Short mmCIF file of C-alpha atoms and ligand atoms in Angstrom, two decimals:
data_model
loop_
_atom_site.label_atom_id
_atom_site.label_comp_id
_atom_site.label_asym_id
_atom_site.label_seq_id
_atom_site.Cartn_x
_atom_site.Cartn_y
_atom_site.Cartn_z
CA MET C 203 24.01 -0.94 10.81
CA THR C 204 21.94 -3.42 12.75
CA THR C 205 22.39 -6.90 11.39
CA THR C 206 18.79 -7.46 12.41
CA ILE C 207 17.37 -5.38 9.58
CA ALA C 208 19.78 -6.86 7.05
CA GLU C 209 18.73 -10.35 8.06
CA SER C 210 15.03 -9.71 8.28
CA LEU C 211 14.92 -7.78 5.02
CA THR C 212 16.82 -10.55 3.25
CA GLN C 213 14.45 -13.09 4.75
CA ALA C 214 11.43 -11.07 3.64
CA ARG C 215 12.78 -10.83 0.10
CA THR C 216 13.42 -14.58 0.04
CA ARG C 217 9.95 -15.25 1.35
CA LEU C 218 8.41 -13.07 -1.35
CA ASN C 219 10.52 -14.68 -4.07
CA GLN C 220 9.54 -18.15 -2.91
CA ALA C 221 5.86 -17.23 -2.84
CA LEU C 222 6.11 -15.81 -6.36
CA ALA C 223 7.93 -18.88 -7.64
CA LYS C 224 5.38 -21.18 -6.05
CA ALA C 225 2.59 -19.21 -7.75
CA GLY C 226 4.38 -19.50 -11.09
CA ARG C 227 4.86 -15.74 -11.24
CA ALA C 228 7.89 -13.70 -12.33
CA PRO C 229 10.44 -12.72 -9.63
CA ASP C 230 9.67 -9.03 -10.15
CA ALA C 231 5.89 -9.44 -10.27
CA ALA C 232 5.36 -7.99 -6.79
CA LEU C 233 6.90 -5.04 -4.98
CA LEU C 234 7.99 -5.33 -1.38
CA LEU C 235 6.65 -2.33 0.55
CA ALA C 236 8.44 -1.96 3.89
CA VAL C 237 5.91 -0.71 6.45
CA SER C 238 7.91 1.43 8.84
CA LYS C 239 5.17 2.94 11.00
CA THR C 240 6.22 3.49 14.64
CA LYS C 241 9.83 2.63 13.74
CA PRO C 242 12.64 5.22 13.84
CA ALA C 243 14.18 6.85 10.80
CA ASP C 244 17.44 5.01 11.49
CA MET C 245 15.77 1.69 10.71
CA ILE C 246 14.51 3.09 7.42
CA ARG C 247 18.04 4.28 6.72
CA ASP C 248 19.38 0.77 7.31
CA ALA C 249 16.84 -0.74 4.91
CA TYR C 250 17.62 2.01 2.40
CA ALA C 251 21.31 1.10 2.54
CA LEU C 252 20.27 -2.42 1.54
CA GLY C 253 18.47 -1.12 -1.53
CA GLN C 254 14.94 -0.83 -0.17
CA ARG C 255 13.18 2.17 -1.72
CA ASP C 256 9.46 1.80 -0.98
CA PHE C 257 8.27 2.58 2.53
CA GLY C 258 4.76 2.63 3.98
CA GLU C 259 3.62 4.93 6.76
CA ASN C 260 0.27 5.22 8.56
CA TYR C 261 0.54 8.36 10.67
CA LEU C 262 1.01 11.66 8.91
CA GLN C 263 3.01 13.67 11.44
CA GLU C 264 5.30 10.76 12.23
CA ALA C 265 5.89 10.23 8.51
CA LEU C 266 6.66 13.90 7.87
CA ASP C 267 9.19 13.91 10.72
CA LYS C 268 10.96 10.86 9.33
CA GLN C 269 10.92 12.22 5.78
CA ALA C 270 12.66 15.35 7.07
CA GLN C 271 15.30 13.23 8.80
CA LEU C 272 15.86 11.23 5.62
CA GLY C 273 16.30 14.18 3.29
CA ASP C 274 19.73 12.84 2.33
CA CYS C 275 18.27 9.57 0.98
CA PRO C 276 17.14 10.32 -2.57
CA GLY C 277 14.76 8.10 -4.49
CA ILE C 278 12.52 6.90 -1.67
CA HIS C 279 8.92 6.25 -2.70
CA TRP C 280 6.62 7.07 0.21
CA HIS C 281 3.31 5.24 0.48
CA PHE C 282 0.57 6.48 2.79
CA ILE C 283 -1.30 3.36 3.91
CA GLY C 284 -3.25 4.53 6.97
CA PRO C 285 -6.81 5.78 7.26
CA LEU C 286 -7.03 9.25 5.76
CA GLN C 287 -9.18 12.07 7.12
CA SER C 288 -10.01 14.98 4.85
CA ASN C 289 -8.09 17.50 6.98
CA LYS C 290 -4.88 15.56 6.21
CA THR C 291 -5.22 15.26 2.45
CA ARG C 292 -3.22 18.38 1.62
CA ASP C 293 -0.07 17.18 3.38
CA VAL C 294 -0.49 13.66 2.05
CA ALA C 295 -0.93 14.95 -1.49
CA SER C 296 2.26 17.01 -1.10
CA HIS C 297 4.56 14.48 0.57
CA PHE C 298 3.69 11.03 -0.75
CA ASP C 299 3.93 9.11 -4.03
CA TRP C 300 1.16 6.63 -3.30
CA VAL C 301 -1.99 6.51 -1.18
CA HIS C 302 -3.40 3.00 -0.65
CA GLY C 303 -6.50 3.54 1.47
CA VAL C 304 -8.77 5.82 -0.55
CA ASP C 305 -12.32 4.72 0.20
CA ARG C 306 -14.55 7.67 -0.63
CA ALA C 307 -15.06 10.23 -3.36
CA LYS C 308 -14.34 13.25 -1.18
CA ILE C 309 -10.85 12.00 -0.34
CA ALA C 310 -10.01 11.14 -3.96
CA GLN C 311 -11.26 14.53 -5.10
CA ARG C 312 -9.24 16.43 -2.49
CA LEU C 313 -6.06 14.47 -3.22
CA SER C 314 -6.38 15.37 -6.90
CA ASP C 315 -7.23 19.03 -6.20
CA GLN C 316 -4.37 19.38 -3.71
CA ARG C 317 -1.62 17.56 -5.57
CA PRO C 318 1.01 20.27 -6.09
CA ASP C 319 1.80 21.46 -9.60
CA GLY C 320 5.11 20.09 -10.76
CA LEU C 321 4.69 16.69 -9.12
CA PRO C 322 3.53 13.72 -11.20
CA ALA C 323 -0.02 12.52 -10.58
CA LEU C 324 -0.45 10.83 -7.21
CA ASN C 325 -0.81 7.05 -7.43
CA ILE C 326 -3.87 5.84 -5.56
CA CYS C 327 -5.49 2.54 -4.70
CA LEU C 328 -9.08 2.19 -3.57
CA GLN C 329 -9.50 0.28 -0.35
CA VAL C 330 -12.21 -2.34 -0.62
CA ASN C 331 -14.01 -4.00 2.26
CA VAL C 332 -13.78 -7.62 1.16
CA SER C 333 -14.58 -9.14 4.55
CA GLY C 334 -18.11 -7.85 4.90
CA GLU C 335 -18.83 -6.73 8.44
CA ALA C 336 -15.49 -7.79 9.86
CA THR C 337 -13.73 -4.56 8.92
CA LYS C 338 -15.20 -1.12 8.87
CA SER C 339 -13.05 0.75 6.39
CA GLY C 340 -13.12 0.34 2.67
CA VAL C 341 -15.74 0.81 -0.01
CA SER C 342 -18.14 -2.10 -0.54
CA LEU C 343 -17.84 -4.21 -3.68
CA GLU C 344 -21.25 -2.85 -4.71
CA GLU C 345 -20.15 0.77 -4.49
CA LEU C 346 -16.69 0.21 -5.95
CA PRO C 347 -17.50 0.75 -9.66
CA GLU C 348 -18.98 4.19 -9.05
CA LEU C 349 -16.05 5.34 -6.90
CA ALA C 350 -13.56 3.91 -9.39
CA SER C 351 -15.04 5.71 -12.37
CA LEU C 352 -15.03 8.97 -10.43
CA ALA C 353 -11.40 8.49 -9.33
CA ALA C 354 -10.27 7.46 -12.81
CA ALA C 355 -11.52 10.77 -14.19
CA LEU C 356 -9.56 12.98 -11.76
CA PRO C 357 -6.65 14.84 -13.37
CA HIS C 358 -3.98 14.71 -10.67
CA VAL C 359 -4.33 11.18 -9.37
CA ARG C 360 -3.66 7.93 -11.19
CA LEU C 361 -6.01 5.13 -10.24
CA ARG C 362 -3.58 2.22 -10.01
CA GLY C 363 -5.72 -0.46 -8.40
CA LEU C 364 -7.19 -1.88 -5.24
CA MET C 365 -6.11 -2.50 -1.66
CA ALA C 366 -7.58 -4.62 1.11
CA ILE C 367 -6.93 -5.55 4.72
CA PRO C 368 -9.01 -8.70 5.23
CA ALA C 369 -10.10 -9.93 8.61
CA PRO C 370 -7.27 -12.05 10.06
CA SER C 371 -7.42 -15.80 9.59
CA GLU C 372 -4.85 -18.46 10.35
CA ASP C 373 -6.11 -20.88 7.74
CA PRO C 374 -4.08 -20.38 4.52
CA GLU C 375 -6.99 -21.46 2.33
CA ALA C 376 -9.45 -19.14 4.07
CA GLN C 377 -6.92 -16.32 3.74
CA ARG C 378 -7.08 -16.61 -0.03
CA GLU C 379 -10.82 -16.00 -0.38
CA PRO C 380 -10.88 -12.19 0.23
CA PHE C 381 -7.77 -11.78 -1.94
CA ARG C 382 -9.48 -13.68 -4.74
CA LEU C 383 -12.49 -11.37 -4.44
CA LEU C 384 -10.20 -8.33 -4.68
CA ALA C 385 -8.45 -9.74 -7.75
CA GLU C 386 -11.81 -10.40 -9.40
CA ALA C 387 -12.94 -6.88 -8.60
CA LEU C 388 -9.82 -5.50 -10.27
CA SER C 389 -10.46 -7.62 -13.37
CA SER C 390 -13.98 -6.26 -13.74
CA LEU C 391 -12.79 -2.70 -13.24
CA ARG C 392 -10.27 -3.20 -16.02
CA ARG C 393 -13.10 -4.09 -18.37
CA GLU C 394 -15.22 -1.15 -17.23
CA LEU C 395 -12.36 1.38 -17.32
CA PRO C 396 -10.07 0.21 -20.13
CA ASP C 397 -8.11 3.48 -20.17
CA ALA C 398 -7.22 3.50 -16.46
CA PRO C 399 -3.72 2.25 -15.52
CA LEU C 400 -5.11 -0.50 -13.28
CA ASP C 401 -2.08 -2.67 -12.58
CA THR C 402 -2.00 -2.88 -8.78
CA LEU C 403 -3.31 -5.26 -6.15
CA SER C 404 -2.01 -4.02 -2.79
CA MET C 405 -2.62 -7.00 -0.55
CA GLY C 406 -0.76 -9.27 1.83
CA MET C 407 0.96 -8.44 5.11
CA SER C 408 3.36 -10.34 7.37
CA ALA C 409 0.75 -12.95 8.31
CA ASP C 410 -0.77 -13.64 4.90
CA LEU C 411 1.79 -12.77 2.24
CA GLU C 412 1.73 -16.21 0.60
CA ALA C 413 -2.05 -16.25 0.21
CA ALA C 414 -2.00 -12.77 -1.31
CA VAL C 415 0.81 -13.59 -3.74
CA ALA C 416 -1.01 -16.75 -4.80
CA GLU C 417 -4.00 -14.56 -5.72
CA GLY C 418 -1.99 -12.02 -7.67
CA ALA C 419 -0.71 -9.36 -5.23
CA THR C 420 1.54 -6.82 -6.93
CA ILE C 421 2.42 -4.90 -3.75
CA VAL C 422 2.83 -6.70 -0.43
CA ARG C 423 2.98 -4.55 2.69
CA LEU C 424 5.34 -6.01 5.29
CA GLY C 425 5.94 -4.37 8.65
CA THR C 426 6.57 -6.86 11.42
CA ALA C 427 8.45 -9.28 9.18
CA ILE C 428 11.02 -6.59 8.39
CA PHE C 429 11.15 -4.24 11.37
CA GLY C 430 9.97 -6.51 14.19
CA SER C 431 6.84 -6.25 16.27
CA ARG C 432 5.35 -2.90 17.24
CA GLN C 433 4.41 -1.58 20.69
C1 PLP Z 886 0.67 -1.95 9.71
C2 PLP Z 886 0.17 -2.26 8.35
C3 PLP Z 886 0.79 -3.23 7.56
C4 PLP Z 886 1.93 -4.10 8.03
O1 PLP Z 886 1.44 -5.10 8.88
P1 PLP Z 886 2.39 -6.28 9.42
O2 PLP Z 886 1.42 -7.28 9.93
O3 PLP Z 886 3.23 -5.67 10.49
O4 PLP Z 886 3.18 -6.78 8.29
C5 PLP Z 886 0.32 -3.42 6.27
N1 PLP Z 886 -0.71 -2.70 5.79
C6 PLP Z 886 -1.33 -1.76 6.52
C7 PLP Z 886 -2.45 -1.00 5.93
C8 PLP Z 886 -0.93 -1.52 7.83
O5 PLP Z 886 -1.56 -0.60 8.55
#
């Protein structure tokens, strides 16, 4: 096993725990999602040996290849976090436990229709564009309620919450603003859809974890901080 992964994963866990403590939140209030895109299956295996069970992937074929190589590692929860085209929904619905970037009705509908019988409902988050023009993907805050009520009514997906990838900023205070908007959007959805299991704010990456945790992140998505920089 590479000591590198052991060290960086331990550091990432410490960093998350410290951010939670500083925000006055419980130590288990946020899940560490290890974003393993572009990294080999062996690195996932190392993190798995250290107890990591949630992994995020962006590219379907790469993810399917790694899942096949890791067939002897039971209990992994696979999260699809990349942009999702409609011709990929069938494989994603079959091979993942979570999809974080749902941003239109057609994708939500297809994921529900194509979720195989015998698997539990697919957990989904709606990606929201909280930075205005700065990022292209994600539903606008204005259109979010309509998409959320549609997704909440689908039988084979569970609408768990919201996800965002804000425009990068180095100022910790400025980083918090889009996360605050996302948290507020989740609160209003909870009032509008009281029966939906809306417990998830997927926000915060290697560069802005602390800001996201301060605003209530329940899943932080860390790639670089765990697996090192990507090509
Ligand atoms: C790559 C990626 C991450 C991880 O980013 P890091 O900056 O490497 O931590 C998180 N979320 C999404 C959606 C990504 O595509």
